[in-house]
PDB file of C-alpha atoms in Angstrom:
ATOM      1  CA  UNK X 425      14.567  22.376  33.851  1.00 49.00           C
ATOM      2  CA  UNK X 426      15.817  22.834  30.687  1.00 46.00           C
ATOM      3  CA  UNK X 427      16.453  19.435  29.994  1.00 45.00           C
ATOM      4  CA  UNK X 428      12.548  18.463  30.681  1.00 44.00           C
ATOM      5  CA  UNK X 429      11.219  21.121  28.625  1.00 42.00           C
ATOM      6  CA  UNK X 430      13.239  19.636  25.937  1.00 39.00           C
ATOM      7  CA  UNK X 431      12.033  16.440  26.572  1.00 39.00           C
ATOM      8  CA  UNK X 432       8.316  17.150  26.262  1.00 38.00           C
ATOM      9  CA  UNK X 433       8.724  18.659  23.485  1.00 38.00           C
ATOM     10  CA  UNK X 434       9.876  15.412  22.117  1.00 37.00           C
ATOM     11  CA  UNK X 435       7.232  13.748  23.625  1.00 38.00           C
ATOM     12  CA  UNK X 436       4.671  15.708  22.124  1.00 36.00           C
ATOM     13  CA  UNK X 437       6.216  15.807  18.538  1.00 36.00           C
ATOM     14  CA  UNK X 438       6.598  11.785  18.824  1.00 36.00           C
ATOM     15  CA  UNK X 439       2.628  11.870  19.956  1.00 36.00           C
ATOM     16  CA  UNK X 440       1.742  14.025  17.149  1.00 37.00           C
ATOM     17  CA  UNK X 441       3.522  12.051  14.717  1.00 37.00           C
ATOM     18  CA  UNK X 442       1.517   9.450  14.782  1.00 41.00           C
ATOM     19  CA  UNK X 443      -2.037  11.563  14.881  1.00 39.00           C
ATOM     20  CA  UNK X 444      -0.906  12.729  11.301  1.00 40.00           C
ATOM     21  CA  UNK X 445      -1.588   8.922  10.202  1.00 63.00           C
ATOM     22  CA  UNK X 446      -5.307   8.852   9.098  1.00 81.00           C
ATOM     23  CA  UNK X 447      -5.409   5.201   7.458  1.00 80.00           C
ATOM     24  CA  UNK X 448      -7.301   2.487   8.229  1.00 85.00           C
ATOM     25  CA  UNK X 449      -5.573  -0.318  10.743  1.00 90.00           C
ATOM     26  CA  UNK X 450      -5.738  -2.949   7.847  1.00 91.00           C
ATOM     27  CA  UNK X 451      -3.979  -0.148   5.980  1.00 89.00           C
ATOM     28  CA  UNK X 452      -1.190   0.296   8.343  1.00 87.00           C
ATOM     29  CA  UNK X 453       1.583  -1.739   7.064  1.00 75.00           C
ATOM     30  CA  UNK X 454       1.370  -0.480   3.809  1.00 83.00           C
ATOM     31  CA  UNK X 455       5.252  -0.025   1.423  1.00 77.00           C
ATOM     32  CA  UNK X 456       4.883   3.509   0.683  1.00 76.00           C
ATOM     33  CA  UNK X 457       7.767   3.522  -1.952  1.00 73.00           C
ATOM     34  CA  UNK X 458      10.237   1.024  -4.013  1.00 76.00           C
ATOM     35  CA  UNK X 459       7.798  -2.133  -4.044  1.00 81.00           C
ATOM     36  CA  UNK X 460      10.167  -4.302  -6.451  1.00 77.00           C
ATOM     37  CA  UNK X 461       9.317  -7.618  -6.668  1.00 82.00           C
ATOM     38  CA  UNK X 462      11.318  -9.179  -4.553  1.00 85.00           C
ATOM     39  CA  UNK X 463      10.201  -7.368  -1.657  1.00 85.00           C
ATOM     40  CA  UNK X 464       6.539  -7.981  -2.497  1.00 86.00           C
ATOM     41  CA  UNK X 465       6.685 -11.655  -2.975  1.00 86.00           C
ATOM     42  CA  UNK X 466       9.239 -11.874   0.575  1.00 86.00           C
ATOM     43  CA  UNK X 467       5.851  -9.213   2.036  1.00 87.00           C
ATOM     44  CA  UNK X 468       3.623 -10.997   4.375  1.00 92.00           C
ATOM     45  CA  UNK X 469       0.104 -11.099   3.022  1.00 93.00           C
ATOM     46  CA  UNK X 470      -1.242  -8.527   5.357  1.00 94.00           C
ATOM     47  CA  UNK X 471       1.475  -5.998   4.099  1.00 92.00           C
ATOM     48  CA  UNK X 472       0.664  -6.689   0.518  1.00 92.00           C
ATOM     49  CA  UNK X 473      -3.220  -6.130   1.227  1.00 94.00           C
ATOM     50  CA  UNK X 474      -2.239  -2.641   2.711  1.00 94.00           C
ATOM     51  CA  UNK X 475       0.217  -1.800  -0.060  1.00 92.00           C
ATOM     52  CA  UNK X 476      -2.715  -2.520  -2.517  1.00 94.00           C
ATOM     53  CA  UNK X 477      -4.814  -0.046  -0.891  1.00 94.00           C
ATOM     54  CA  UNK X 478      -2.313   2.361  -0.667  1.00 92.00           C
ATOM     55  CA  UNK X 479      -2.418   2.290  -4.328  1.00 91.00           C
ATOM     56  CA  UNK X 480      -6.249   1.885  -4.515  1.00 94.00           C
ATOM     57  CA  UNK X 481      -6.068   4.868  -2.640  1.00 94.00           C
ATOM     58  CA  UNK X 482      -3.742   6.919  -4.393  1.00 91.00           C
ATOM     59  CA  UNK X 483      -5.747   5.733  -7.703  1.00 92.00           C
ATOM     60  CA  UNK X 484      -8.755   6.996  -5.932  1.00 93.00           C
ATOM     61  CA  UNK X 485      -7.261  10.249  -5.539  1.00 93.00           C
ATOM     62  CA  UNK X 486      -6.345  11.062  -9.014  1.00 92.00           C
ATOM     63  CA  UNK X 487      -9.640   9.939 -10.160  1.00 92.00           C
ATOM     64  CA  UNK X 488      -8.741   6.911 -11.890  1.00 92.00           C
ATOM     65  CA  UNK X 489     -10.595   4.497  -9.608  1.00 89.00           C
ATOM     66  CA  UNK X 490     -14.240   3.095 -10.992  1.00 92.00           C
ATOM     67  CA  UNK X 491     -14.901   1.666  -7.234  1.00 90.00           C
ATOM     68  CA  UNK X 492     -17.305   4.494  -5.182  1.00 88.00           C
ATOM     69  CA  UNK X 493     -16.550   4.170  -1.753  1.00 93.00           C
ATOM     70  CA  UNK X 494     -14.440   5.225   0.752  1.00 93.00           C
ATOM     71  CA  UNK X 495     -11.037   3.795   1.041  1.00 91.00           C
ATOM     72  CA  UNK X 496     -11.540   2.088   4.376  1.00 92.00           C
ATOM     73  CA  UNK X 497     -14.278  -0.041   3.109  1.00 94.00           C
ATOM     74  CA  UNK X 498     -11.802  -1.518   0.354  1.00 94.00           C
ATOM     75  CA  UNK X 499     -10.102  -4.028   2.111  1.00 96.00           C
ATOM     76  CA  UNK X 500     -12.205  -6.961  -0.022  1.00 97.00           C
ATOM     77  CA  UNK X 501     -10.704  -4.708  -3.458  1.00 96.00           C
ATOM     78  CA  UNK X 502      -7.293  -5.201  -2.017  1.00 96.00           C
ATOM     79  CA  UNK X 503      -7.609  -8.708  -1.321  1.00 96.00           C
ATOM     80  CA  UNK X 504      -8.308  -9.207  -4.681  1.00 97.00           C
ATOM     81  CA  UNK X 505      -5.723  -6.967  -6.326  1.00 96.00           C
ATOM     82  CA  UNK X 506      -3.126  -8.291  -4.096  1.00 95.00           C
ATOM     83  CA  UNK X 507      -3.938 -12.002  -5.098  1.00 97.00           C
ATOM     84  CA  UNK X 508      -3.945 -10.751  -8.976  1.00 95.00           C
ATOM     85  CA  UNK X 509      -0.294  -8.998  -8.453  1.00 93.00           C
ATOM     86  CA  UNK X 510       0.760 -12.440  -6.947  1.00 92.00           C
ATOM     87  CA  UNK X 511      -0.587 -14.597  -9.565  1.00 91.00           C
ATOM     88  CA  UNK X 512       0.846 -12.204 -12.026  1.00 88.00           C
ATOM     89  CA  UNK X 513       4.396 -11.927 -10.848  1.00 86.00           C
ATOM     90  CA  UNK X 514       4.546 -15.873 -10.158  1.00 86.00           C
ATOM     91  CA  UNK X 515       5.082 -15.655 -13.611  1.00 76.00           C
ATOM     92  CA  UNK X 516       7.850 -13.195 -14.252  1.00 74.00           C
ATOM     93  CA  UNK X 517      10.881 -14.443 -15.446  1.00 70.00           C
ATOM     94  CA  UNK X 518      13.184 -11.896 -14.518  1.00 71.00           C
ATOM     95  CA  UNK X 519      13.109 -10.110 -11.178  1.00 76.00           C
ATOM     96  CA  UNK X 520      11.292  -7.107 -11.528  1.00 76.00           C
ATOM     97  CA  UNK X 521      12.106  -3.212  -9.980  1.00 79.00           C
ATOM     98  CA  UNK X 522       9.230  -1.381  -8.696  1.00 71.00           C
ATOM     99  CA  UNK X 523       8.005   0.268 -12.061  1.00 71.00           C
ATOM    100  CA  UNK X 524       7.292  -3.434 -13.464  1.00 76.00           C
ATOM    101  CA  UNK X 525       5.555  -4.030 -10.116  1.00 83.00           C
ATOM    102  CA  UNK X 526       3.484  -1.220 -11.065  1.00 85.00           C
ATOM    103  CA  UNK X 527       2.745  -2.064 -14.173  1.00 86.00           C
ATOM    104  CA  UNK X 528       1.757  -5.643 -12.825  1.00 86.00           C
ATOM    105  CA  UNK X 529      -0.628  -3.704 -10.700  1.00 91.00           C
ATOM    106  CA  UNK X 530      -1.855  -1.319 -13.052  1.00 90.00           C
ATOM    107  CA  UNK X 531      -2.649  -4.463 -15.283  1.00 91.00           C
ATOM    108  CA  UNK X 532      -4.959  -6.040 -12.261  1.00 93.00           C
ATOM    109  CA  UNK X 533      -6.622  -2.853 -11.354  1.00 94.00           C
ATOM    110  CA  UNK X 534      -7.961  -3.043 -15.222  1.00 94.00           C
ATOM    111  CA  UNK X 535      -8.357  -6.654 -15.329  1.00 94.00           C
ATOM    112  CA  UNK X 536     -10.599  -6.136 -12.126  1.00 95.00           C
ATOM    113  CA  UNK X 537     -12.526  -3.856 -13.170  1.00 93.00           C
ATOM    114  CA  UNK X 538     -11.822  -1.527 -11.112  1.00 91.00           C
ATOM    115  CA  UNK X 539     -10.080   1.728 -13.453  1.00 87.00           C
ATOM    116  CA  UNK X 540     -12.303   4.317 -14.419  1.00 80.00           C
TER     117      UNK X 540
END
């Protein structure tokens, strides 16, 4: 009895795990942390549109985005930032750690217009 008890309450905290997530499917695949380039140019295009949101989103958050709409309507802005962060870093000379990633990113959210 004991034993069952236990395992629905695993159950329901695996169930409940996932609620928490309140992203957009494109979103889903997103690199939350430690994007260096290496693993962004090895990412699968999909991943690298969701990371870009995740920053999009994150930018949106701190009030540094220009673009007015909600987040799960920015799949095009992704796109677009993903494709400038892969132009960008085709480029690099050196292999780059996550902060020049950023700044790679940062770069194409201003070239884009989209920075407020």
């Amino acid at each position: 009895m004991r034993l069952m008890k236990c395992g629905a309450l695993v159950m329901a905290a695996a169930i409940l795990s996932g609620c928490g997530d309140d992203r957009p499917e494109w979103m889903q695949d997103a690199w939350e942390h430690d994007v260096d380039q290496k693993r962004w140019q090895e990412s699968r295009d999909y991943m690298k549109v969701a990371t870009a949101g995740l920053w999009l989103e994150r930018l949106q958050e701190e009030d540094k985005l220009s673009l007015d709409k909600p987040v799960e309507d920015m799949e095009p802005e992704a796109k677009q930032l993903a494709a400038c962060i892969d132009g960008a870093l085709k480029h690099s000379k050196v292999s780059l750690r996550s902060d020049g990633v950023s700044h790679y990113a940062a770069m194409c959210v201003s070239l884009l217009g989209y920075g407020a």
